[in-house]
Structure formats: C-alpha cells, structure tokens
Coordinates of C-alpha atoms in Angstrom, one line a residue:
M1 CA 0.0 0.0 0.0
K2 CA 2.8 2.4 0.9
L3 CA 4.6 1.6 -2.3
L4 CA 1.5 2.3 -4.3
L5 CA 1.0 5.6 -2.5
K6 CA 4.5 6.7 -3.2
F7 CA 4.1 5.8 -6.9
H8 CA 0.9 7.9 -7.1
L9 CA 2.7 10.9 -5.4
L10 CA 5.6 10.6 -7.8
L11 CA 3.2 10.5 -10.7
V12 CA 1.3 13.6 -9.5
S13 CA 4.6 15.4 -9.0
L14 CA 5.7 14.5 -12.5
L15 CA 2.4 15.7 -13.9
I16 CA 2.6 19.0 -12.0
A17 CA 6.2 19.6 -13.2
L18 CA 5.2 18.7 -16.8
T19 CA 2.2 21.0 -16.7
A20 CA 4.3 23.8 -15.4
S21 CA 7.0 23.4 -18.0
M22 CA 4.4 23.2 -20.8
A23 CA 2.6 26.4 -19.6
Q24 CA 5.8 28.4 -19.3
K25 CA 6.7 28.5 -23.0
V26 CA 8.3 31.9 -22.7
N27 CA 10.8 32.8 -20.0
I28 CA 13.3 35.5 -20.9
E29 CA 15.3 37.1 -18.1
F30 CA 16.6 40.6 -18.5
K31 CA 19.3 41.8 -16.1
I32 CA 20.4 45.5 -16.5
N33 CA 23.3 46.3 -14.2
G34 CA 23.0 49.8 -12.9
L35 CA 19.3 50.1 -13.6
E36 CA 17.1 49.1 -10.7
N37 CA 13.4 49.6 -9.9
E38 CA 12.7 50.9 -13.4
E39 CA 10.4 49.8 -16.2
L40 CA 11.5 48.1 -19.4
I41 CA 9.3 47.9 -22.5
I42 CA 9.5 44.8 -24.6
A43 CA 8.3 45.4 -28.2
H44 CA 8.6 43.9 -31.6
H45 CA 9.0 45.3 -35.1
Y46 CA 6.2 44.7 -37.6
G47 CA 7.5 46.3 -40.8
E48 CA 8.0 50.0 -40.1
N49 CA 6.0 49.9 -36.9
T50 CA 7.1 49.1 -33.4
L51 CA 4.4 47.3 -31.3
V52 CA 4.5 46.9 -27.5
D53 CA 4.3 43.4 -26.2
D54 CA 4.8 43.9 -22.4
T55 CA 6.1 46.2 -19.7
L56 CA 8.5 44.7 -17.2
Q57 CA 9.4 46.0 -13.7
L58 CA 13.1 45.6 -12.8
N59 CA 13.7 44.6 -9.2
I60 CA 16.4 46.0 -6.9
N61 CA 18.9 43.8 -8.6
G62 CA 18.0 45.1 -12.1
V63 CA 16.2 41.8 -13.0
A64 CA 12.9 41.3 -14.8
T65 CA 11.5 38.3 -16.6
L66 CA 9.2 38.2 -19.6
K67 CA 6.8 35.2 -19.2
A68 CA 4.0 34.0 -21.4
D69 CA 2.1 30.8 -22.0
T70 CA 2.1 31.3 -25.8
L71 CA 5.1 31.7 -27.9
F72 CA 5.8 35.1 -29.5
P73 CA 6.2 35.3 -33.3
R74 CA 9.8 34.8 -34.2
G75 CA 11.6 38.0 -35.4
L76 CA 13.5 41.0 -34.2
Y77 CA 12.5 42.5 -30.8
L78 CA 13.4 45.5 -28.8
C79 CA 14.2 46.1 -25.1
I80 CA 13.4 49.8 -24.5
F81 CA 14.8 51.7 -21.6
P82 CA 13.1 54.6 -19.7
D83 CA 15.1 57.1 -21.7
R84 CA 13.8 55.5 -24.9
S85 CA 17.2 54.1 -25.9
Y86 CA 17.1 50.4 -26.7
F87 CA 18.8 47.3 -27.9
E88 CA 17.5 44.6 -30.2
F89 CA 17.4 40.9 -29.8
I90 CA 16.2 37.9 -31.7
M91 CA 13.1 36.1 -30.6
P92 CA 14.0 32.5 -31.7
E93 CA 11.9 29.3 -31.6
D94 CA 13.3 28.4 -28.1
Q95 CA 12.1 31.4 -26.0
V96 CA 13.8 30.4 -22.7
F97 CA 17.1 32.4 -22.3
A98 CA 18.7 35.3 -20.5
I99 CA 20.2 38.6 -21.5
E100 CA 22.5 40.6 -19.2
T101 CA 24.1 44.0 -20.0
D102 CA 25.1 47.3 -18.3
N103 CA 23.0 50.4 -18.4
G104 CA 24.8 52.5 -21.0
A105 CA 24.5 55.7 -23.0
N106 CA 23.4 54.0 -26.3
A107 CA 22.8 50.8 -28.1
R108 CA 26.4 50.3 -28.9
E109 CA 27.3 50.2 -25.2
Y110 CA 24.5 47.8 -24.4
I111 CA 25.7 45.4 -27.2
Q112 CA 29.4 45.6 -26.2
N113 CA 28.6 44.7 -22.6
M114 CA 26.0 42.1 -23.4
K115 CA 26.1 38.5 -22.1
I116 CA 23.7 35.8 -23.4
K117 CA 22.8 32.6 -21.7
G118 CA 20.7 29.8 -23.3
S119 CA 20.5 31.3 -26.9
D120 CA 23.2 30.6 -29.4
I121 CA 21.5 32.7 -32.1
N122 CA 21.4 35.7 -29.8
K123 CA 25.1 35.2 -28.9
Q124 CA 25.9 35.2 -32.6
F125 CA 23.6 38.3 -33.1
V126 CA 25.7 40.2 -30.5
D127 CA 28.9 39.2 -32.2
Y128 CA 27.5 40.1 -35.6
Q129 CA 26.4 43.6 -34.4
I130 CA 29.9 44.3 -32.9
F131 CA 31.5 43.0 -36.1
M132 CA 29.4 45.2 -38.3
I133 CA 29.8 48.3 -36.0
D134 CA 33.6 47.9 -36.4
R135 CA 33.5 47.3 -40.2
N136 CA 31.1 50.2 -40.7
Q137 CA 33.5 52.5 -38.8
E138 CA 36.4 51.3 -40.9
S139 CA 34.4 51.8 -44.0
N140 CA 33.4 55.4 -43.0
D141 CA 37.0 56.3 -42.2
L142 CA 38.2 54.9 -45.6
R143 CA 35.5 56.7 -47.5
Q144 CA 36.4 60.0 -45.7
A145 CA 40.0 59.4 -46.7
M146 CA 38.9 58.7 -50.3
K147 CA 37.4 62.3 -50.4
D148 CA 40.9 63.7 -49.7
D149 CA 42.6 61.3 -52.1
P150 CA 40.0 60.1 -54.7
G151 CA 42.4 58.2 -56.9
S152 CA 44.1 56.2 -54.1
Q153 CA 44.4 52.6 -55.2
V154 CA 45.4 51.6 -51.6
I155 CA 42.1 52.9 -50.2
K156 CA 40.1 51.1 -52.9
E157 CA 41.8 47.8 -52.1
K158 CA 41.1 48.3 -48.4
L159 CA 37.4 48.9 -49.1
N160 CA 37.3 45.8 -51.3
D161 CA 39.0 43.8 -48.6
L162 CA 36.3 45.0 -46.1
N163 CA 33.6 43.9 -48.4
K164 CA 35.2 40.5 -48.7
Q165 CA 35.4 40.3 -44.9
V166 CA 31.7 41.1 -44.5
K167 CA 30.7 38.7 -47.2
S168 CA 32.8 35.9 -45.7
E169 CA 31.3 36.6 -42.2
W170 CA 27.7 36.5 -43.6
E171 CA 28.4 33.2 -45.3
R172 CA 29.8 31.7 -42.1
I173 CA 26.8 32.8 -40.1
Q174 CA 24.3 31.5 -42.7
N175 CA 26.1 28.1 -42.9
K176 CA 26.2 27.8 -39.1
Y177 CA 22.6 28.9 -38.4
P178 CA 20.5 27.9 -41.5
D179 CA 16.8 28.9 -41.4
S180 CA 17.4 31.2 -38.4
F181 CA 16.4 34.9 -38.4
L182 CA 20.0 35.8 -39.1
D183 CA 20.1 33.6 -42.1
K184 CA 16.9 35.0 -43.5
M185 CA 18.0 38.6 -42.8
L186 CA 21.4 38.3 -44.4
S187 CA 19.9 36.6 -47.4
A188 CA 17.4 39.4 -47.8
L189 CA 20.2 42.0 -47.5
S190 CA 22.2 40.3 -50.2
E191 CA 22.4 42.1 -53.5
V192 CA 21.0 40.6 -56.7
Q193 CA 23.9 39.4 -58.9
V194 CA 23.1 40.8 -62.3
P195 CA 24.7 39.0 -65.3
E196 CA 26.1 40.7 -68.4
A197 CA 23.6 41.4 -71.1
P198 CA 23.5 38.9 -74.0
Q199 CA 25.4 40.3 -77.0
N200 CA 24.9 40.2 -80.7
E201 CA 27.5 39.2 -83.3
N202 CA 29.0 42.8 -83.1
G203 CA 29.5 42.5 -79.4
Q204 CA 26.7 44.9 -78.6
P205 CA 24.0 44.2 -76.0
K206 CA 20.9 42.7 -77.6
D207 CA 18.7 44.5 -75.1
S208 CA 19.8 47.8 -73.5
L209 CA 17.3 47.2 -70.6
F210 CA 18.4 43.6 -69.9
Q211 CA 20.3 44.3 -66.7
Y212 CA 17.6 46.7 -65.3
N213 CA 14.8 44.2 -66.1
Y214 CA 16.9 41.3 -64.6
Y215 CA 17.5 43.3 -61.4
K216 CA 13.8 44.3 -61.1
N217 CA 12.5 40.8 -61.8
H218 CA 14.9 39.1 -59.4
F219 CA 14.8 41.8 -56.6
F220 CA 12.9 39.6 -54.2
D221 CA 14.6 36.3 -55.0
H222 CA 16.4 36.2 -51.6
I223 CA 13.3 36.7 -49.6
D224 CA 11.9 33.4 -48.1
F225 CA 8.2 34.2 -48.3
S226 CA 7.4 30.8 -46.7
D227 CA 8.7 32.2 -43.4
N228 CA 7.2 35.3 -41.7
Q229 CA 10.2 36.2 -39.6
L230 CA 11.2 39.1 -41.8
L231 CA 7.8 40.8 -41.4
Y232 CA 8.7 41.0 -37.7
S233 CA 11.6 43.2 -38.5
P234 CA 12.2 46.3 -40.6
V235 CA 14.0 44.2 -43.3
Y236 CA 11.1 43.4 -45.6
H237 CA 9.6 46.8 -45.3
R238 CA 12.8 48.6 -46.2
K239 CA 13.3 46.3 -49.2
L240 CA 9.7 46.9 -50.3
K241 CA 10.1 50.7 -49.9
Y242 CA 13.4 50.7 -51.9
Y243 CA 11.8 48.6 -54.7
F244 CA 8.9 51.0 -55.2
D245 CA 10.9 54.2 -54.6
R246 CA 14.1 53.4 -56.5
V247 CA 13.6 50.3 -58.8
V248 CA 10.2 50.7 -60.3
I249 CA 9.9 53.5 -62.9
R250 CA 8.0 56.4 -61.5
R251 CA 4.9 56.0 -63.7
P252 CA 1.4 54.8 -62.7
D253 CA 1.3 51.9 -65.2
S254 CA 4.8 50.7 -64.1
A255 CA 3.7 50.8 -60.4
I256 CA 0.5 48.9 -61.2
A257 CA 2.4 46.2 -63.1
A258 CA 5.0 45.9 -60.4
A259 CA 2.4 45.6 -57.6
D260 CA 0.4 43.0 -59.5
R261 CA 3.4 40.9 -60.2
L262 CA 4.5 40.9 -56.5
L263 CA 1.0 40.3 -55.2
K264 CA 0.5 37.4 -57.5
K265 CA 3.7 35.9 -56.1
L266 CA 2.3 36.3 -52.6
E267 CA -1.2 34.9 -53.2
D268 CA -0.5 31.8 -51.1
K269 CA 1.5 33.8 -48.5
P270 CA -1.3 35.5 -46.6
E271 CA 0.7 37.6 -44.1
Y272 CA 3.1 38.9 -46.7
F273 CA 0.2 39.5 -49.1
Q274 CA -1.7 41.5 -46.5
Y275 CA 1.3 43.6 -45.6
T276 CA 2.4 44.2 -49.1
L277 CA -1.0 45.2 -50.4
A278 CA -1.5 47.6 -47.5
Y279 CA 1.9 49.2 -48.0
V280 CA 1.5 49.7 -51.7
F281 CA -2.0 50.9 -51.4
N282 CA -1.2 53.5 -48.7
K283 CA 1.9 54.6 -50.5
Y284 CA 0.0 55.6 -53.6
A285 CA -3.1 56.8 -51.8
Q286 CA -0.9 59.4 -50.0
T287 CA 1.6 60.3 -52.8
K288 CA 2.0 63.8 -53.9
Y289 CA 3.0 62.8 -57.4
M290 CA 0.3 63.6 -60.0
G291 CA -1.6 60.7 -61.6
F292 CA -0.8 58.0 -59.0
D293 CA -4.3 58.0 -57.7
Q294 CA -4.7 55.6 -60.7
V295 CA -2.6 53.0 -58.8
M296 CA -4.8 53.4 -55.7
V297 CA -8.0 53.0 -57.7
H298 CA -6.6 49.9 -59.4
L299 CA -5.6 48.3 -56.1
A300 CA -9.0 49.2 -54.6
E301 CA -11.0 47.6 -57.4
N302 CA -8.8 44.6 -57.9
Y303 CA -8.0 43.6 -54.3
Y304 CA -10.1 45.4 -51.7
L305 CA -13.5 45.8 -53.3
N306 CA -13.6 42.4 -54.8
G307 CA -13.3 40.6 -51.5
R308 CA -9.6 39.7 -51.6
A309 CA -8.8 41.9 -48.6
H310 CA -10.9 39.9 -46.1
W311 CA -9.3 41.5 -43.1
V312 CA -10.8 45.0 -43.6
S313 CA -14.1 46.1 -42.2
D314 CA -17.3 46.7 -44.2
E315 CA -17.3 50.3 -43.0
Y316 CA -13.8 50.8 -44.4
L317 CA -14.9 49.2 -47.7
D318 CA -17.9 51.4 -48.0
K319 CA -15.8 54.5 -47.5
L320 CA -13.2 53.2 -50.0
R321 CA -15.9 52.4 -52.6
E322 CA -17.2 56.0 -52.2
R323 CA -13.7 57.4 -52.6
V324 CA -13.1 55.4 -55.8
Q325 CA -16.4 56.5 -57.3
K326 CA -15.2 60.1 -56.9
L327 CA -11.7 59.5 -58.2
K328 CA -12.3 57.2 -61.1
P329 CA -14.1 59.7 -63.4
N330 CA -11.2 62.2 -63.3
L331 CA -8.2 60.0 -63.6
I332 CA -5.5 61.2 -66.0
G333 CA -6.1 59.8 -69.5
N334 CA -9.8 59.8 -69.0
K335 CA -12.3 62.0 -70.9
A336 CA -13.1 64.9 -68.6
P337 CA -16.6 64.5 -67.1
K338 CA -19.2 66.6 -68.8
L339 CA -20.5 69.9 -67.2
D340 CA -23.4 70.4 -69.6
K341 CA -25.5 72.5 -67.1
A342 CA -22.8 75.0 -66.2
Q343 CA -24.1 78.5 -66.8
S344 CA -22.4 81.7 -67.9
I345 CA -22.8 84.9 -65.9
E346 CA -25.5 85.9 -68.3
G347 CA -27.5 82.8 -67.6
Y348 CA -26.7 80.7 -70.7
F349 CA -25.6 77.1 -70.5
Y350 CA -22.0 76.7 -71.6
P351 CA -21.0 73.0 -71.6
L352 CA -17.3 72.2 -71.1
H353 CA -17.2 69.9 -74.1
D354 CA -18.3 72.8 -76.3
V355 CA -15.1 74.7 -75.7
E356 CA -13.1 74.7 -78.8
A357 CA -9.4 74.9 -77.8
K358 CA -6.2 73.0 -78.2
Y359 CA -5.8 73.1 -74.4
T360 CA -8.5 73.8 -71.9
I361 CA -7.8 74.6 -68.3
V362 CA -10.7 73.9 -65.9
A363 CA -10.2 76.0 -62.8
F364 CA -12.5 75.4 -59.8
W365 CA -12.3 78.5 -57.5
E366 CA -14.0 81.0 -55.2
P367 CA -13.2 84.6 -54.4
N368 CA -13.1 84.1 -50.6
C369 CA -10.3 81.5 -50.9
G370 CA -7.1 83.2 -49.9
H371 CA -5.1 80.9 -52.3
C372 CA -7.5 81.5 -55.1
K373 CA -7.0 85.3 -54.8
K374 CA -3.4 84.7 -55.8
V375 CA -3.6 81.8 -58.2
I376 CA -6.5 82.8 -60.4
P377 CA -5.2 86.2 -61.4
R378 CA -1.7 84.6 -62.0
L379 CA -3.3 81.9 -64.1
H380 CA -4.9 84.7 -66.2
E381 CA -1.7 86.8 -66.4
T382 CA 1.0 84.1 -67.0
V383 CA -0.9 81.4 -68.9
F384 CA -4.1 82.6 -70.5
S385 CA -2.9 86.0 -71.7
E386 CA 0.5 84.7 -72.9
M387 CA -0.8 81.4 -74.5
H388 CA -4.3 82.2 -75.6
N389 CA -2.9 82.7 -79.1
I390 CA -1.6 79.1 -79.3
G391 CA -5.0 77.7 -78.4
V392 CA -5.2 77.9 -74.6
Q393 CA -8.6 78.6 -73.1
V394 CA -9.7 78.8 -69.4
Y395 CA -13.0 77.4 -68.2
A396 CA -13.2 79.1 -64.8
F397 CA -15.8 77.5 -62.6
Y398 CA -17.1 79.5 -59.7
T399 CA -18.0 77.0 -56.9
Q400 CA -20.2 79.2 -54.7
V401 CA -23.6 80.9 -55.2
D402 CA -23.1 84.6 -54.5
K403 CA -23.4 86.1 -58.0
K404 CA -22.5 89.6 -56.9
E405 CA -19.4 88.4 -55.1
W406 CA -18.4 86.5 -58.2
S407 CA -19.0 89.2 -60.8
N408 CA -17.3 91.9 -58.6
F409 CA -14.1 89.8 -58.4
L410 CA -14.2 89.1 -62.2
E411 CA -14.5 92.9 -62.9
E412 CA -11.9 93.9 -60.3
K413 CA -9.3 91.4 -61.5
G414 CA -10.0 91.8 -65.2
L415 CA -11.0 88.1 -65.7
T416 CA -14.0 88.7 -68.0
D417 CA -12.2 87.6 -71.2
W418 CA -12.0 83.9 -70.5
I419 CA -15.0 81.5 -70.0
N420 CA -16.6 82.1 -66.6
V421 CA -19.4 79.7 -65.5
W422 CA -21.1 78.6 -62.3
D423 CA -23.8 76.1 -61.1
P424 CA -25.9 77.7 -58.4
N425 CA -28.4 74.8 -58.5
N426 CA -25.8 72.0 -58.6
F427 CA -27.1 70.5 -61.8
T428 CA -23.6 69.4 -62.8
D429 CA -22.6 67.6 -59.6
F430 CA -19.2 69.0 -60.3
R431 CA -17.8 68.3 -56.7
N432 CA -18.3 64.6 -57.1
K433 CA -17.3 64.4 -60.8
Y434 CA -14.1 66.3 -60.3
D435 CA -13.5 65.4 -56.6
V436 CA -13.4 69.1 -55.7
Y437 CA -12.7 69.1 -52.0
S438 CA -10.6 72.3 -52.0
T439 CA -10.0 75.3 -54.1
P440 CA -8.3 76.3 -56.4
S441 CA -8.3 73.0 -58.2
L442 CA -6.8 73.1 -61.7
F443 CA -7.2 70.5 -64.5
L444 CA -5.5 70.6 -67.9
L445 CA -7.3 69.0 -70.9
N446 CA -6.2 68.3 -74.4
Q447 CA -8.1 69.1 -77.6
D448 CA -10.2 65.9 -77.1
K449 CA -11.1 66.9 -73.6
E450 CA -8.9 64.2 -72.1
I451 CA -7.3 65.0 -68.7
I452 CA -3.5 65.3 -69.1
A453 CA -2.8 67.0 -65.7
K454 CA -4.8 67.6 -62.5
R455 CA -4.4 69.4 -59.2
V456 CA -1.3 71.2 -60.4
D457 CA -0.1 74.8 -60.0
V458 CA 0.0 77.5 -62.6
E459 CA 3.7 77.1 -63.3
T460 CA 3.4 73.3 -63.9
I461 CA 0.5 73.8 -66.3
K462 CA 2.5 76.3 -68.2
S463 CA 5.6 74.1 -68.4
I464 CA 3.5 71.1 -69.6
I465 CA 1.9 73.1 -72.4
L466 CA 5.3 74.5 -73.4
E467 CA 6.8 71.0 -73.4
K468 CA 4.0 69.7 -75.6
E469 CA 4.4 72.6 -78.0
K470 CA 8.1 71.9 -78.7

C-alpha cells in the first residue's frame, strides 16, 4: 500500500512539473546592471511599426522576466529603456534564455557589454552587431579618406577587402545557423547578382534594358516568403520601400504592373500578401505625385472591393468604394466629365465639351479662398494672356452661389475675357465628378477633352503646355 501511494505521489509530482513546463513556454530574463526599480518595454518590429508586447518592472537587482504561455512570433524584438534608448534581440523558436548588460548611453554600449545565456543565435547576433559596427566604422573612415585622395588605389583595395570580410562573415553565419532569423535577414540583404547582357554578333547588348529588367524581376529572390520572420523586423519593409521608390519606374502603369506581379507571387503567403497590399495601397493613396491615384483605384478595385482583402471592415470598404467613385471619373487619361448645365454669368448654358481649344484649363475656384486670390489672377496673367494665341482657353468654374461676389471679383481682376461659369443649383454635380474638396483645383485637358494633368499649380500647367508645343 505504501509503495502504491509513493508511486501515485511521484506520478502527481511529475504531472505537475510537466504541466508547469508546458505552460511556461516563454521565460526570458533581462538583467540590466545599474538600472534598478525601473520599467523596461518589450516590443517587436512589424514592418516600419514598433508594437509593444509587455512592460516589465526591474527589481532591486535590475532583473525582470518576460513570461508567457504562448510563444511570441519569431523575429526582431526591442528592449526599450526609460530614456527610450534600446537594444535589439532575436526572438527564436526556443524562448527560454537570459540577457544581461550594463546600463549605458546608447545601443552600442548595451551590445558591447552584453552576455547571453541559453540562446546561441542571440550570442551570434551580438557578435554580428559588434563585427558590423567595427566594419562600418572602418568603411566610413576609408570613404572619408577617399574624399581627400579620390584616386588612391590603396584605399580602394582596403574597401574591397572590407567587403570581402563582410561577405565571408555573412556566409559563415548562414552556414552555421540555417533557417534562423539571421540567415533570412542576411539573405534578404544580399544584392542581386546581375549577369552581363547577351550580346549580338557585333559584341553589342541585344537589349539595353536587360540588366535593369533582370534586377527588377529578381529583386525579391532572396526573400523566403514561406517564413514570416522578416515581417517581424524592418528588413522586408525597407526592401519593399526601396523597390517602389528606386527600382520601379515612376509611372502609374509601371507601379501597377510591379504591384500586380508581386502580389501574384504572394497569393498563397497571406501575411506577406496583406502587408504588401496595405503598404503599396497606402503609398499611392498618399503620394503627392500627379496621376498616381490611378494606382490606388486599381488596387482598390482589384483587391479590396472584390473581396480579396478579407481583413478590412465593411465600414472601411464602404468609404473606399465612395472614394473610388469620386476619383475614377477624373483619372489622368480619362475623358473629362461633362459639365453640360454649367451657366455663364448671363444665364446661358456653356457645356465644357463645347469649348473649342487645343488646351482647356478647368479651374474650380472661389473669391473668398485666400489661395484663389493669388492663383486665379496669376493663371490669367501668365498662362491665358500669354498662351491664348496658341489655343489655350480657361474654363473658370465659380464654386459658390453669390453672383454679386463672383461678378465683382471678375471685374476687379479683369477676368472677363475667358470663359466664366457657375452652377448655383448643382445640376452638374461638379464636386463629385471632379472630386473638388478644396480650391483652387486646376485640370488641364487636351483638344479631345482628355485629362492630361490635374491638381497642379500654374507654373506646372505652363511648363506642360510648353513641353507639348516643342
């Protein structure tokens, strides 16, 4: 009986120990020498954002422990100090380890004084950071010396040697820690090796754009999209930003084609697909470059509004649908929406599409708008008066309903010799058709009444017309 009882007690003890070990999946100890009774913030990267995971209270020995029953996503995390300085560490698959360092003035001091227990990959990450800090300092010193002696072959050889050292160290780390965050990060940071362009029988490249297209088409080859670790770091975001800022030609059709190609590649990688779509959509929804609202409309119609962006709310989709409906009619390249019920100051209808001109400037404005008071007279003086003889006409659309205010301003500023219209009864629905949310708002149309520029200033309109007249 006693033997059986002892066996049961032993079994219960083992079960309790096993349950405790299973529950405590995350146990990361932070010891900050010289920083007692203060708070640490533990956060993680998600693209360009930093998201807080927990706040830890250091005890009198400068020790605090991050505990959790559920594993954190693997990636690059931050330990943030009260003064907002921080160091980074890797969240690996095994999330039981310890980090010790001294309270310092900056991340460099934290790293140089850091000790890791129980995590080989974080030990290697510390060594890697120290190695790169030293190499970057050497590189900066050599590049500074190069400014004083641009032709120095010795300095060039030293820079080449540094690059070889870095490449060799990266290869060593990747071979030692395959499939780790460091492996994925270093692969992503590796440059595309572009081959020489194929040549014809005369030794000339068959395609002058071969190397550019190769670089563009292989830009993401070193990203392992089957692993989400790089999303939990700034690495993928920075690569994505560089691609659309520096690699893709700055034209709406090029941006659309590049976005579609990349999103197709990510169709079965849901987290990368969601992040990439949101990034590209927001980039072109907020851009100041003319005509790129076409990219936003394309992404909205082909990804958000057709159900492929399942993570967004119905409320957001309703607002987006309304925004697209306002933008779509006045995209560059489209025929300008008709304004058939716009009236002249004498009360006659004067449809926009009845204007006979090589170039028509549609100007939505109002006299009480401070910016309009400067822009509209300047439009008359520097564009209409100077270029009317080459076929430029202005269709000036007064957006308010005070006829006296309107006519007084026209007379005062001498603006009666171009086409002045208004719509006091809103028959034209001009605000929605032309997305007029502020004034002045200027559109440039060609002879066929197609939009060739929108929401641009007077000087830009003038330069566009002059360029087309060359």
